[in-house]
Amino acid sequence: MLDEFLRSQDGVLTLADAQRAGLSQAAVARRVRSGRWRRFAPGVYFADDRPFTDAARVRVAVWSYGGQAAASGMAAAWWHGLTRFAPDVIEVTVPRNSHGRCHDGCRVRRRDLKSADIVELRGLRVTELALTVVEASVRPRRNVKLMDGALQRRVDLNALWRAHLRNKGRYGSPAARLLLQAAADGARSQAERLLIQLLKAAKITGWKANYPVAGYRVDVGFPKQKVAIEADGFAFHSDSEDFHHDRIRQNAIALAGWQVLRFTWLDLIEYPDRVIAEIRSAISAR
């Protein structure tokens, strides 16, 4: 039983696990003294005969705060498979009335989560998928790519709104609301508005919004330089028909002698300086 705990729990176990496997508290203490087990917090141990993986690090962090703690934010996103890499700092959500000091490598959020917002995944309490997406998408800044990817493959927009509304007032709530609004069907028009705001802020002139080119209208056109700028919303709204139509449209514009630059919502939000630099380079080269 002890070996099974260690295999299924990434080498991490609690005192309760050890006792269920037939070890006394004194036997656990002997393993710690001999260096076979590492003690991370009261009642939380790691068997030191294996690599200390990211999964072990997340388990230790969460279990160190007791049975009501849950991984949240980017730690929960990684546990759900929404991101490739585990965060350096593990976010843990604990009840408001919990006590205890913050452990190294952890960030504690104190709030009472509803039962609908907690799941047990591979033996670890984590925030439920929808709430995880909503929260992780604003950690440490607006992570449009994470929300967009989840909407394409894992969760629907209504579930994200329900999770958001159940947890209003939490850290990052206003930023999450803006992202959810942007993920609605009007995301493309919001992306166009963002593009225009960036152009105005950068004092770039000579452009026209919704400019006609080759029988189509581009979001922003530079008639003199023949440069067309297109702003895309969230990818989860796109289907194969939209994709096919966009390619026909873009080819027609290019055959009319125009250079086409496309920017996503992620580009406009996260990398505005890069967007402006690419636009400046395009219009100065023609």
XYZ file of C-alpha atoms in Angstrom:
286
model
C 0.000 0.000 0.000
C 2.860 2.384 0.822
C 4.422 1.784 -2.614
C 1.070 2.445 -4.256
C 0.704 5.763 -2.436
C 4.184 6.799 -3.534
C 3.589 5.780 -7.169
C 0.216 7.474 -7.522
C 1.152 10.587 -5.543
C 4.471 11.481 -7.173
C 6.464 10.347 -4.130
C 4.500 12.606 -1.764
C 2.435 11.315 1.128
C 0.842 12.505 4.315
C 1.081 11.138 7.824
C -2.463 9.815 7.388
C -1.356 7.927 4.245
C 1.584 6.412 6.107
C -0.634 5.333 8.991
C -3.163 3.746 6.603
C -0.217 1.814 5.156
C 0.585 0.489 8.641
C 3.398 2.812 9.721
C 3.412 4.356 13.168
C 4.346 7.978 13.793
C 7.638 6.749 15.270
C 8.382 4.755 12.091
C 7.739 7.863 9.997
C 10.075 9.874 12.240
C 12.830 7.265 11.770
C 12.527 7.545 7.977
C 12.882 11.317 8.237
C 15.918 11.082 10.537
C 17.616 8.591 8.230
C 17.117 10.889 5.221
C 14.890 8.447 3.368
C 11.961 10.842 3.644
C 11.994 14.624 3.503
C 9.567 16.540 5.702
C 8.134 19.642 3.996
C 5.416 20.582 6.482
C 3.735 18.992 9.492
C 2.398 15.670 8.229
C 3.655 16.094 4.614
C 6.612 14.022 3.366
C 8.488 13.172 0.190
C 10.296 9.859 -0.364
C 13.752 11.021 -1.390
C 14.619 8.016 -3.559
C 13.195 9.644 -6.727
C 13.290 12.971 -8.604
C 11.393 15.843 -7.016
C 9.183 16.604 -10.021
C 6.911 19.576 -10.684
C 3.947 17.376 -9.831
C 5.536 16.555 -6.467
C 6.232 20.252 -5.900
C 2.575 21.162 -6.516
C 1.307 18.367 -4.246
C 3.650 19.374 -1.444
C 2.618 23.019 -1.753
C -1.110 22.279 -1.600
C -1.004 19.571 1.067
C 1.190 21.750 3.275
C -1.837 24.013 3.851
C -4.178 21.258 5.003
C -7.075 19.248 3.686
C -9.184 22.242 2.601
C -6.477 23.818 0.426
C -6.657 23.694 -3.354
C -4.268 24.497 -6.200
C -5.473 27.558 -8.102
C -4.340 30.052 -10.734
C -1.508 28.899 -12.994
C -0.762 25.895 -10.757
C -4.301 24.601 -11.336
C -4.028 25.435 -15.046
C -0.905 23.273 -15.301
C -2.545 20.460 -13.317
C -5.526 20.535 -15.717
C -3.159 20.382 -18.699
C -3.940 23.897 -19.931
C -0.264 24.933 -19.930
C 2.939 23.076 -20.717
C 5.047 24.330 -17.843
C 4.420 24.441 -14.104
C 4.734 27.909 -12.572
C 7.708 28.783 -10.382
C 5.375 29.983 -7.617
C 2.476 27.706 -6.680
C -0.792 29.487 -5.978
C -2.873 27.843 -3.252
C -6.375 28.898 -2.215
C -7.311 28.267 1.412
C -10.435 29.080 3.476
C -10.603 32.596 4.912
C -10.347 31.394 8.508
C -7.272 29.226 7.928
C -4.052 30.047 9.737
C -0.386 29.325 9.237
C 2.564 31.003 7.619
C 3.181 31.198 3.892
C 5.685 28.600 2.693
C 8.537 29.360 0.304
C 7.562 29.040 -3.349
C 3.860 29.539 -2.640
C 1.324 32.338 -2.963
C -1.740 32.027 -0.760
C -5.233 33.267 -1.664
C -7.687 33.284 1.229
C -11.304 32.821 0.246
C -14.100 30.310 0.690
C -14.651 28.362 -2.522
C -18.036 26.827 -3.329
C -18.220 23.067 -3.821
C -18.959 23.630 -7.535
C -15.563 25.305 -7.874
C -13.454 22.455 -6.467
C -12.600 19.114 -8.047
C -10.236 16.324 -7.081
C -7.939 15.464 -9.962
C -5.355 12.688 -9.590
C -5.811 12.847 -5.851
C -5.280 16.614 -5.530
C -7.849 19.315 -4.803
C -7.752 21.962 -7.552
C -10.098 24.666 -8.730
C -12.646 23.371 -11.236
C -11.767 23.750 -14.933
C -13.963 26.783 -15.720
C -12.849 28.763 -12.671
C -9.251 27.781 -13.374
C -9.480 29.173 -16.910
C -11.070 32.409 -15.686
C -8.457 32.940 -12.966
C -5.363 31.737 -14.820
C -6.204 33.945 -17.791
C -5.374 37.006 -15.698
C -2.287 35.565 -13.966
C 0.200 37.230 -13.971
C -1.334 39.374 -16.688
C -4.086 38.880 -19.239
C -3.351 35.504 -20.825
C -5.646 35.587 -23.849
C -4.008 32.544 -25.391
C -4.880 30.313 -22.435
C -8.556 31.318 -22.458
C -8.794 31.081 -26.245
C -7.217 27.617 -26.284
C -9.537 26.383 -23.533
C -12.597 27.724 -25.373
C -11.534 25.882 -28.517
C -11.049 22.497 -26.843
C -12.129 22.189 -23.231
C -14.909 24.471 -21.988
C -17.694 26.736 -23.266
C -18.119 30.451 -22.686
C -21.291 30.063 -20.592
C -19.430 27.866 -18.097
C -16.726 30.530 -17.780
C -19.325 33.233 -17.119
C -21.033 31.085 -14.455
C -17.713 30.457 -12.688
C -16.880 34.169 -12.860
C -20.239 35.253 -11.431
C -20.035 32.711 -8.588
C -16.732 34.299 -7.567
C -17.239 38.028 -8.084
C -14.990 40.247 -6.001
C -11.995 37.915 -6.092
C -8.486 38.989 -7.077
C -8.391 39.667 -10.834
C -12.175 39.725 -11.241
C -12.405 43.011 -13.247
C -9.718 41.891 -15.719
C -11.421 38.508 -16.134
C -14.755 40.203 -16.881
C -13.117 42.239 -19.654
C -11.630 39.093 -21.183
C -14.983 37.293 -21.073
C -16.663 40.235 -22.746
C -13.970 40.213 -25.409
C -14.557 36.497 -25.971
C -18.186 37.178 -26.916
C -19.207 37.329 -30.580
C -18.127 40.961 -30.850
C -14.477 40.092 -30.175
C -13.377 40.945 -33.694
C -14.895 44.435 -33.569
C -13.256 44.977 -30.170
C -9.942 43.895 -31.679
C -10.432 46.468 -34.457
C -11.068 49.186 -31.874
C -7.931 48.167 -29.991
C -5.904 48.382 -33.200
C -7.174 51.886 -33.898
C -6.410 52.959 -30.320
C -2.835 51.713 -30.733
C -2.401 53.597 -34.009
C -3.690 56.821 -32.482
C -1.539 56.443 -29.357
C 1.526 55.880 -31.557
C 0.597 58.981 -33.646
C 0.674 56.968 -36.872
C -1.251 58.752 -39.629
C -2.252 58.090 -43.229
C -4.640 55.216 -42.489
C -8.356 54.733 -43.001
C -10.625 52.367 -41.097
C -12.819 49.872 -43.013
C -11.061 50.753 -46.243
C -12.307 49.093 -49.488
C -9.734 46.906 -51.268
C -10.395 44.435 -54.104
C -14.098 44.223 -53.340
C -13.557 43.699 -49.613
C -13.102 45.997 -46.632
C -9.944 45.775 -44.552
C -9.946 46.811 -40.889
C -7.300 49.476 -41.479
C -5.819 50.479 -44.817
C -2.844 52.685 -45.704
C -3.838 53.688 -49.268
C -0.549 55.402 -50.147
C 1.639 52.477 -49.077
C -0.932 49.793 -49.998
C -0.670 48.132 -46.574
C -3.750 46.432 -45.108
C -4.005 45.642 -41.387
C -6.425 42.971 -40.166
C -7.295 42.396 -36.483
C -8.614 38.983 -35.453
C -10.670 38.202 -32.388
C -10.642 34.959 -30.424
C -9.787 31.907 -32.530
C -12.522 29.793 -30.907
C -15.112 31.691 -32.970
C -13.475 30.575 -36.206
C -14.608 27.524 -38.130
C -13.350 25.922 -41.341
C -15.733 28.006 -43.467
C -14.470 31.245 -41.905
C -10.885 30.081 -42.406
C -11.518 29.320 -46.091
C -13.259 32.661 -46.680
C -10.447 34.594 -44.978
C -7.839 32.952 -47.223
C -9.776 33.790 -50.405
C -10.212 37.357 -49.178
C -6.543 37.765 -48.207
C -5.343 36.339 -51.538
C -7.520 38.764 -53.460
C -6.150 41.714 -51.473
C -2.547 40.528 -51.986
C -3.104 40.051 -55.755
C -4.284 43.677 -55.894
C -0.761 44.649 -54.832
C -1.391 45.161 -51.106
C 0.722 43.839 -48.251
C -1.463 42.273 -45.557
C -0.524 42.215 -41.874
C -2.701 40.202 -39.471
C -2.684 40.630 -35.711
C -4.565 38.599 -33.134
C -6.220 39.751 -29.955
C -3.228 38.276 -28.132
C -0.834 40.452 -30.175
C -2.833 43.609 -29.487
C -3.174 42.983 -25.741
C 0.161 41.419 -24.860
C 2.575 42.764 -27.478
C 1.373 46.242 -28.560
C 4.931 47.566 -29.043
C 5.705 44.721 -31.439
C 2.487 45.387 -33.373
C 3.337 49.061 -33.799
C 6.954 48.271 -34.774
C 5.788 45.869 -37.516
C 3.284 48.386 -38.858
C 5.924 51.154 -38.913
C 8.328 48.837 -40.748
C 5.700 47.913 -43.348
C 4.553 51.431 -44.152
C 8.109 52.834 -44.262
C 9.271 50.142 -46.682
C 6.654 50.847 -49.361
